[in-house]
Amino acid sequence: MELRQLQYFVKAAETMNFTEAAAAVFITQSTLSQQIKQLEEELGMLLFDRVGKRVRITEAGHIFLTHARKILNDVQRSKQAISELQNATTGELNLGVSYAFTSLLLPALAPFSTKYPGIKIFITYGSPEELEKKLRLAELDMILAFHNESDDEDLEMQELFSSSVVMVVSKNNPLAQLKKISLEELAKQDLILPGKGFSSRDFINDLFNRKKITPNIKIELNDVHSLLALVENGPWATVLNEKAIIGWNKVTAIPIESKEIKRQSYILWQKGVYRKRAAILFIEELMRVMESE
């Protein structure tokens, strides 16, 4: 039994004319007759008596008409409820964020929460690979990450912006006076790097490996905030996406000499899955914050 069959039946019962009913629902008279016949066969009862070119609703038809109308009304109310939910500023947002996005994300949270107090946000940090697994399991609504472009059929990647991977040092560090630094010179510095699995770490490792350079890594950390706090107050250097230091006023970014130093950021969605209104509103707020930086 299909909703369209119920719609055809109700219209036919209201008009008592298959030709007129078919015109009202924009199908041919033969199609309407066939669909109602299939409905009758499924129910095991005639809904209409056919008398020449005229039809007359049966007792079973009268009984079924009441229920058919209720079903169609319930479906319409359900659609309306979903429509209201889409336009409402309530609900939940499960957001996956790669570590490099921390500094970008935080400035958007306060204004978003103030503007939409009815939306509850759950944030999960992780590597792009970890977050993608959660996205496919519907544990996340979307992901914000610096990522290599993928041809994965399960994911849709919406471009945000591109930015460079840079050396980051304290403004009190003598290296802060440099206009740029080569990979060879960078490798000689006392480095604090994000742990393996961070997109920026994987990216810089690849650059070092191509040049067959071994970097002087002193400390590895799985927390970008702690890493920047150490760099801000110490003699070390680190390598991060330049967007990761937004809001850190005591550190500075030094460009790295390389033609392949830019990275692309994306919003990752699961293909074919409904996008929550809360997710769309949050992206709009994030874009406003980034444009103001």
PDB file of N, CA and C in Angstrom, residues 79-113:
ATOM      1  N   LYS A  79       5.111  16.038   8.101  1.00  0.00           N
ATOM      2  CA  LYS A  79       5.942  16.870   7.229  1.00  0.00           C
ATOM      3  C   LYS A  79       6.053  18.285   7.781  1.00  0.00           C
ATOM      4  N   GLN A  80       4.937  18.782   8.315  1.00  0.00           N
ATOM      5  CA  GLN A  80       4.939  20.124   8.875  1.00  0.00           C
ATOM      6  C   GLN A  80       5.844  20.200  10.098  1.00  0.00           C
ATOM      7  N   ALA A  81       5.805  19.144  10.925  1.00  0.00           N
ATOM      8  CA  ALA A  81       6.640  19.103  12.123  1.00  0.00           C
ATOM      9  C   ALA A  81       8.120  19.116  11.755  1.00  0.00           C
ATOM     10  N   ILE A  82       8.480  18.339  10.718  1.00  0.00           N
ATOM     11  CA  ILE A  82       9.870  18.314  10.266  1.00  0.00           C
ATOM     12  C   ILE A  82      10.275  19.667   9.708  1.00  0.00           C
ATOM     13  N   SER A  83       9.365  20.292   8.976  1.00  0.00           N
ATOM     14  CA  SER A  83       9.647  21.610   8.419  1.00  0.00           C
ATOM     15  C   SER A  83       9.892  22.624   9.528  1.00  0.00           C
ATOM     16  N   GLU A  84       9.087  22.558  10.578  1.00  0.00           N
ATOM     17  CA  GLU A  84       9.274  23.461  11.707  1.00  0.00           C
ATOM     18  C   GLU A  84      10.602  23.203  12.402  1.00  0.00           C
ATOM     19  N   LEU A  85      10.982  21.930  12.501  1.00  0.00           N
ATOM     20  CA  LEU A  85      12.255  21.585  13.127  1.00  0.00           C
ATOM     21  C   LEU A  85      13.412  22.147  12.332  1.00  0.00           C
ATOM     22  N   GLN A  86      13.304  22.086  11.013  1.00  0.00           N
ATOM     23  CA  GLN A  86      14.366  22.597  10.157  1.00  0.00           C
ATOM     24  C   GLN A  86      14.558  24.099  10.358  1.00  0.00           C
ATOM     25  N   ASN A  87      13.466  24.781  10.601  1.00  0.00           N
ATOM     26  CA  ASN A  87      13.532  26.228  10.725  1.00  0.00           C
ATOM     27  C   ASN A  87      13.703  26.697  12.168  1.00  0.00           C
ATOM     28  N   ALA A  88      13.620  25.764  13.093  1.00  0.00           N
ATOM     29  CA  ALA A  88      13.741  26.130  14.498  1.00  0.00           C
ATOM     30  C   ALA A  88      15.209  26.240  14.898  1.00  0.00           C
ATOM     31  N   THR A  89      15.460  27.021  15.913  1.00  0.00           N
ATOM     32  CA  THR A  89      16.826  27.172  16.413  1.00  0.00           C
ATOM     33  C   THR A  89      17.012  26.307  17.654  1.00  0.00           C
ATOM     34  N   THR A  90      16.636  25.055  17.530  1.00  0.00           N
ATOM     35  CA  THR A  90      16.810  24.093  18.610  1.00  0.00           C
ATOM     36  C   THR A  90      17.418  22.825  18.032  1.00  0.00           C
ATOM     37  N   GLY A  91      17.836  21.938  18.908  1.00  0.00           N
ATOM     38  CA  GLY A  91      18.370  20.654  18.456  1.00  0.00           C
ATOM     39  C   GLY A  91      19.776  20.424  18.958  1.00  0.00           C
ATOM     40  N   GLU A  92      20.429  19.439  18.354  1.00  0.00           N
ATOM     41  CA  GLU A  92      21.788  19.070  18.731  1.00  0.00           C
ATOM     42  C   GLU A  92      22.690  19.090  17.507  1.00  0.00           C
ATOM     43  N   LEU A  93      23.947  19.428  17.743  1.00  0.00           N
ATOM     44  CA  LEU A  93      24.960  19.415  16.688  1.00  0.00           C
ATOM     45  C   LEU A  93      26.152  18.614  17.182  1.00  0.00           C
ATOM     46  N   ASN A  94      26.464  17.536  16.482  1.00  0.00           N
ATOM     47  CA  ASN A  94      27.632  16.709  16.802  1.00  0.00           C
ATOM     48  C   ASN A  94      28.726  17.032  15.791  1.00  0.00           C
ATOM     49  N   LEU A  95      29.721  17.760  16.257  1.00  0.00           N
ATOM     50  CA  LEU A  95      30.741  18.315  15.378  1.00  0.00           C
ATOM     51  C   LEU A  95      32.087  17.647  15.608  1.00  0.00           C
ATOM     52  N   GLY A  96      32.685  17.140  14.536  1.00  0.00           N
ATOM     53  CA  GLY A  96      34.028  16.583  14.599  1.00  0.00           C
ATOM     54  C   GLY A  96      35.030  17.616  14.129  1.00  0.00           C
ATOM     55  N   VAL A  97      36.124  17.784  14.882  1.00  0.00           N
ATOM     56  CA  VAL A  97      37.093  18.829  14.568  1.00  0.00           C
ATOM     57  C   VAL A  97      38.506  18.267  14.664  1.00  0.00           C
ATOM     58  N   SER A  98      39.306  18.476  13.627  1.00  0.00           N
ATOM     59  CA  SER A  98      40.718  18.101  13.716  1.00  0.00           C
ATOM     60  C   SER A  98      41.420  19.123  14.592  1.00  0.00           C
ATOM     61  N   TYR A  99      42.540  18.730  15.202  1.00  0.00           N
ATOM     62  CA  TYR A  99      43.201  19.560  16.209  1.00  0.00           C
ATOM     63  C   TYR A  99      43.611  20.933  15.678  1.00  0.00           C
ATOM     64  N   ALA A 100      43.953  20.999  14.405  1.00  0.00           N
ATOM     65  CA  ALA A 100      44.413  22.270  13.831  1.00  0.00           C
ATOM     66  C   ALA A 100      43.302  23.309  13.783  1.00  0.00           C
ATOM     67  N   PHE A 101      42.054  22.872  13.920  1.00  0.00           N
ATOM     68  CA  PHE A 101      40.923  23.788  13.841  1.00  0.00           C
ATOM     69  C   PHE A 101      40.557  24.412  15.181  1.00  0.00           C
ATOM     70  N   THR A 102      41.255  24.029  16.256  1.00  0.00           N
ATOM     71  CA  THR A 102      40.878  24.501  17.584  1.00  0.00           C
ATOM     72  C   THR A 102      40.788  26.014  17.662  1.00  0.00           C
ATOM     73  N   SER A 103      41.832  26.710  17.225  1.00  0.00           N
ATOM     74  CA  SER A 103      41.865  28.168  17.331  1.00  0.00           C
ATOM     75  C   SER A 103      40.823  28.832  16.444  1.00  0.00           C
ATOM     76  N   LEU A 104      40.447  28.186  15.357  1.00  0.00           N
ATOM     77  CA  LEU A 104      39.400  28.718  14.488  1.00  0.00           C
ATOM     78  C   LEU A 104      38.018  28.494  15.081  1.00  0.00           C
ATOM     79  N   LEU A 105      37.854  27.355  15.731  1.00  0.00           N
ATOM     80  CA  LEU A 105      36.546  26.968  16.249  1.00  0.00           C
ATOM     81  C   LEU A 105      36.132  27.799  17.456  1.00  0.00           C
ATOM     82  N   LEU A 106      37.053  27.997  18.393  1.00  0.00           N
ATOM     83  CA  LEU A 106      36.706  28.631  19.661  1.00  0.00           C
ATOM     84  C   LEU A 106      36.066  30.012  19.512  1.00  0.00           C
ATOM     85  N   PRO A 107      36.584  30.887  18.623  1.00  0.00           N
ATOM     86  CA  PRO A 107      35.948  32.206  18.502  1.00  0.00           C
ATOM     87  C   PRO A 107      34.507  32.158  17.989  1.00  0.00           C
ATOM     88  N   ALA A 108      34.121  31.057  17.330  1.00  0.00           N
ATOM     89  CA  ALA A 108      32.758  30.958  16.790  1.00  0.00           C
ATOM     90  C   ALA A 108      31.767  30.404  17.802  1.00  0.00           C
ATOM     91  N   LEU A 109      32.267  29.695  18.822  1.00  0.00           N
ATOM     92  CA  LEU A 109      31.365  29.018  19.753  1.00  0.00           C
ATOM     93  C   LEU A 109      30.538  29.985  20.596  1.00  0.00           C
ATOM     94  N   ALA A 110      31.193  30.997  21.174  1.00  0.00           N
ATOM     95  CA  ALA A 110      30.471  31.918  22.056  1.00  0.00           C
ATOM     96  C   ALA A 110      29.362  32.689  21.330  1.00  0.00           C
ATOM     97  N   PRO A 111      29.645  33.333  20.187  1.00  0.00           N
ATOM     98  CA  PRO A 111      28.561  34.051  19.500  1.00  0.00           C
ATOM     99  C   PRO A 111      27.461  33.121  18.996  1.00  0.00           C
ATOM    100  N   PHE A 112      27.843  31.916  18.577  1.00  0.00           N
ATOM    101  CA  PHE A 112      26.828  30.976  18.094  1.00  0.00           C
ATOM    102  C   PHE A 112      25.910  30.560  19.233  1.00  0.00           C
ATOM    103  N   SER A 113      26.492  30.228  20.385  1.00  0.00           N
ATOM    104  CA  SER A 113      25.698  29.792  21.528  1.00  0.00           C
ATOM    105  C   SER A 113      24.797  30.915  22.031  1.00  0.00           C
TER     106      SER A 113
END
